Amino acid sequence: MAQHTERTAPETKAHGGRTGGSYDFLVVANRLPVDRAEAGWKRSPGGLVTALAPIMEKSDGAWVGWVGCPDEEVEPFEHEGMTLIPVGLSASEIELYYEGFSNATLWPLYHDVIAPPEFHRAWWDAYRRVNERFAVAVLARAAEGATVWIQDYQLQLVPAILRERRPDLKIGFFNHIPFPPPEIFSQLPWRRQVLEGLLGADLVGFQRSNDARNFARSARRYTSAGGNGAHILVGPEQRSVRAEAFPISIDTQRISDLARRPEIQERARQIRHDLGDPKTIMLGVDRLDYTKGISHRLKAFEELLTEERIQVGEVTFIQVASPSRERVEHYRHLREEIEGTVGRINGAFDTLQHTAVRYLHHNYPVEEMVALYLAADVMLVTALRDGMNLVAKEYVAARFNGTGALVLSEFAGASDQLKQALLVNPHDIAGLKDTIVAAIEMPRGTASRRMKAMRRQIIVHNVEEWSATFLNRLAEVTHG
Ligand SMILES: O=P(O)(O)OC[C@H]1O[C@H](O[C@H]2O[C@H](CO)[C@@H](O)[C@H](O)[C@H]2O)[C@H](O)[C@@H](O)[C@@H]1O
Ligand SMILES: O=c1ccn([C@@H]2O[C@H](COP(=O)(O)OP(=O)(O)O)[C@@H](O)[C@H]2O)c(=O)[nH]1
């Protein structure tokens, strides 16, 4: 349970002149890494939070972000060793900037247009306004020459606003989601403004080399930028901007340590027992998002049951689908579709003793997540497009005894690092079915060799290494 360590943050030194504050290191993200709890705040789940909270706890910096509720004015405060600086958003801004432009324009556009992106000028206006507000919050707190690390697609205009008003800052940007090829990106009516926003940074980081290449190609095609490859030259002064890949990772040690705890192992046994001790537990854990390929996974599972290649009682599929962006239309429809499919599968295949799919529309704390990873013989990650997918890496981190099989989509960034997973194209349902069966039947020795190789990868390349590599590179390119 998160310790309650709330107190007011130290005063920021708001003095005149160019420099506004006292922090030498600021992370700027759409969300603060906390949610409201009954008594105060608790650490929130989610990929970005999981990745950045450990770094923030160890640094003396501050995190600028939205508190997650409408119309709340909250003073800066401290939580679990982090200084948090809230940015307020009105209900209408949440609708236009967050649900609208961020999650119904940019999100589908950047994820292979799996859902059709919507383009509305009022959403764009709100996006600009909110980006300006985040930038102002940084300007008021950043010390002279501070390092500012902006996170993700919700805040792509912040780098250029900071650059214009505070050329002393070292500005990094990391895009957690894919960056589409120019042929798709070009649909965006405000493509030039978004690219110019990002080009305000000194270093623009991506999950995969292909994302970095896509960005550099669009930057040269739709702005006046020049240069070659990862090196982009901007404006008459030919300012240098780098676009490079920095694949994010997890706190491997923390997950691995949790997995070794006797009470979590006991919880894993309990989960299996509660399901009637099936021979094989398969697991999917995703935000309920159309990019995650949950329907493709269910389709493959249903066909395997229909064809009697697997049997209820022997195989149980647990699907955790955590609530996400529930006011966005596509997400509402997706929930109806997935829950309809699960109901149909269970109606057809459940027995009095056993269920086919145990569907859980919940958000679990990390301890329960690790127990689920320990209980799962086969992990299914079948994203149609995913920046990284930390769940895949967490599963590997939890399997300290080298057992278990990971079925992993080649369209998730994690497939670049976890090459010994069973890689699949989730659109190929026949291939997906064969791979699921191969995972269930995989000989222990083969599974162990694969798992050990993947564990070696994420033990070295953990989230600490990710942030250190990005920040060292930022210091290098800014000669800091
Ligand atoms: O803040 P929400 O709208 O509730 O969404 C949660 C986060 O989802 C996205 O995660 C991405 O970042 C992960 C870590 O790098 C990566 O593994 C995953 O593939 C991405 O989809 C989003 O990018 C975050 O901004 C959201 O906070
Ligand atoms: O009930 C849940 C479901 C997910 N997560 C965490 O949420 C993150 C999901 O990150 P991922 O990169 O897989 O996907 P995203 O949701 O960021 O797109 C992982 O750290 C999960 O452990 C969690 O804590 N509780």
JSON list of C-alpha atoms in Angstrom, two decimals, residues 179 195-196 198-206 211-235 237-244 473 477:
[
{"chain": "A", "resi": 179, "resn": "PHE", "atom": "CA", "xyz": [5.06, 8.00, -34.68]},
{"chain": "A", "resi": 195, "resn": "LEU", "atom": "CA", "xyz": [6.24, 19.18, -36.06]},
{"chain": "A", "resi": 196, "resn": "GLU", "atom": "CA", "xyz": [7.47, 22.68, -35.28]},
{"chain": "A", "resi": 198, "resn": "LEU", "atom": "CA", "xyz": [8.45, 19.03, -31.35]},
{"chain": "A", "resi": 199, "resn": "LEU", "atom": "CA", "xyz": [11.41, 20.62, -33.13]},
{"chain": "A", "resi": 200, "resn": "GLY", "atom": "CA", "xyz": [11.67, 23.05, -30.18]},
{"chain": "A", "resi": 201, "resn": "ALA", "atom": "CA", "xyz": [13.41, 20.17, -28.32]},
{"chain": "A", "resi": 202, "resn": "ASP", "atom": "CA", "xyz": [17.13, 19.40, -28.47]},
{"chain": "A", "resi": 203, "resn": "LEU", "atom": "CA", "xyz": [16.45, 15.68, -28.42]},
{"chain": "A", "resi": 204, "resn": "VAL", "atom": "CA", "xyz": [13.26, 13.93, -29.52]},
{"chain": "A", "resi": 205, "resn": "GLY", "atom": "CA", "xyz": [13.12, 10.31, -28.32]},
{"chain": "A", "resi": 206, "resn": "PHE", "atom": "CA", "xyz": [10.99, 7.45, -29.65]},
{"chain": "A", "resi": 211, "resn": "ASP", "atom": "CA", "xyz": [9.32, 6.00, -35.25]},
{"chain": "A", "resi": 212, "resn": "ALA", "atom": "CA", "xyz": [12.38, 8.29, -35.19]},
{"chain": "A", "resi": 213, "resn": "ARG", "atom": "CA", "xyz": [12.83, 7.86, -38.95]},
{"chain": "A", "resi": 214, "resn": "ASN", "atom": "CA", "xyz": [9.14, 8.60, -39.58]},
{"chain": "A", "resi": 215, "resn": "PHE", "atom": "CA", "xyz": [9.39, 11.81, -37.55]},
{"chain": "A", "resi": 216, "resn": "ALA", "atom": "CA", "xyz": [12.58, 12.99, -39.30]},
{"chain": "A", "resi": 217, "resn": "ARG", "atom": "CA", "xyz": [11.00, 12.31, -42.72]},
{"chain": "A", "resi": 218, "resn": "SER", "atom": "CA", "xyz": [7.86, 14.30, -41.84]},
{"chain": "A", "resi": 219, "resn": "ALA", "atom": "CA", "xyz": [9.93, 17.12, -40.31]},
{"chain": "A", "resi": 220, "resn": "ARG", "atom": "CA", "xyz": [11.86, 17.51, -43.58]},
{"chain": "A", "resi": 221, "resn": "ARG", "atom": "CA", "xyz": [8.79, 17.11, -45.75]},
{"chain": "A", "resi": 222, "resn": "TYR", "atom": "CA", "xyz": [6.39, 19.47, -43.95]},
{"chain": "A", "resi": 223, "resn": "THR", "atom": "CA", "xyz": [8.66, 22.11, -42.35]},
{"chain": "A", "resi": 224, "resn": "SER", "atom": "CA", "xyz": [11.73, 23.95, -43.61]},
{"chain": "A", "resi": 225, "resn": "ALA", "atom": "CA", "xyz": [14.02, 21.66, -41.56]},
{"chain": "A", "resi": 226, "resn": "GLY", "atom": "CA", "xyz": [17.04, 20.09, -43.24]},
{"chain": "A", "resi": 227, "resn": "GLY", "atom": "CA", "xyz": [19.90, 17.82, -42.19]},
{"chain": "A", "resi": 228, "resn": "ASN", "atom": "CA", "xyz": [20.44, 14.10, -42.67]},
{"chain": "A", "resi": 229, "resn": "GLY", "atom": "CA", "xyz": [19.16, 10.95, -40.96]},
{"chain": "A", "resi": 230, "resn": "ALA", "atom": "CA", "xyz": [18.68, 11.40, -37.21]},
{"chain": "A", "resi": 231, "resn": "HIS", "atom": "CA", "xyz": [20.29, 14.86, -37.32]},
{"chain": "A", "resi": 232, "resn": "ILE", "atom": "CA", "xyz": [17.75, 17.57, -38.12]},
{"chain": "A", "resi": 233, "resn": "LEU", "atom": "CA", "xyz": [18.73, 21.20, -38.72]},
{"chain": "A", "resi": 234, "resn": "VAL", "atom": "CA", "xyz": [16.12, 23.85, -37.89]},
{"chain": "A", "resi": 235, "resn": "GLY", "atom": "CA", "xyz": [15.65, 27.49, -38.88]},
{"chain": "A", "resi": 237, "resn": "GLU", "atom": "CA", "xyz": [20.49, 29.44, -37.49]},
{"chain": "A", "resi": 238, "resn": "GLN", "atom": "CA", "xyz": [20.49, 25.71, -38.35]},
{"chain": "A", "resi": 239, "resn": "ARG", "atom": "CA", "xyz": [19.85, 24.66, -34.73]},
{"chain": "A", "resi": 240, "resn": "SER", "atom": "CA", "xyz": [20.52, 20.98, -34.21]},
{"chain": "A", "resi": 241, "resn": "VAL", "atom": "CA", "xyz": [17.75, 18.57, -33.16]},
{"chain": "A", "resi": 242, "resn": "ARG", "atom": "CA", "xyz": [18.30, 14.81, -32.78]},
{"chain": "A", "resi": 243, "resn": "ALA", "atom": "CA", "xyz": [15.60, 12.19, -33.35]},
{"chain": "A", "resi": 244, "resn": "GLU", "atom": "CA", "xyz": [16.63, 8.84, -31.85]},
{"chain": "A", "resi": 473, "resn": "ARG", "atom": "CA", "xyz": [22.30, 11.88, -24.52]},
{"chain": "A", "resi": 477, "resn": "VAL", "atom": "CA", "xyz": [23.74, 17.04, -27.50]}
]
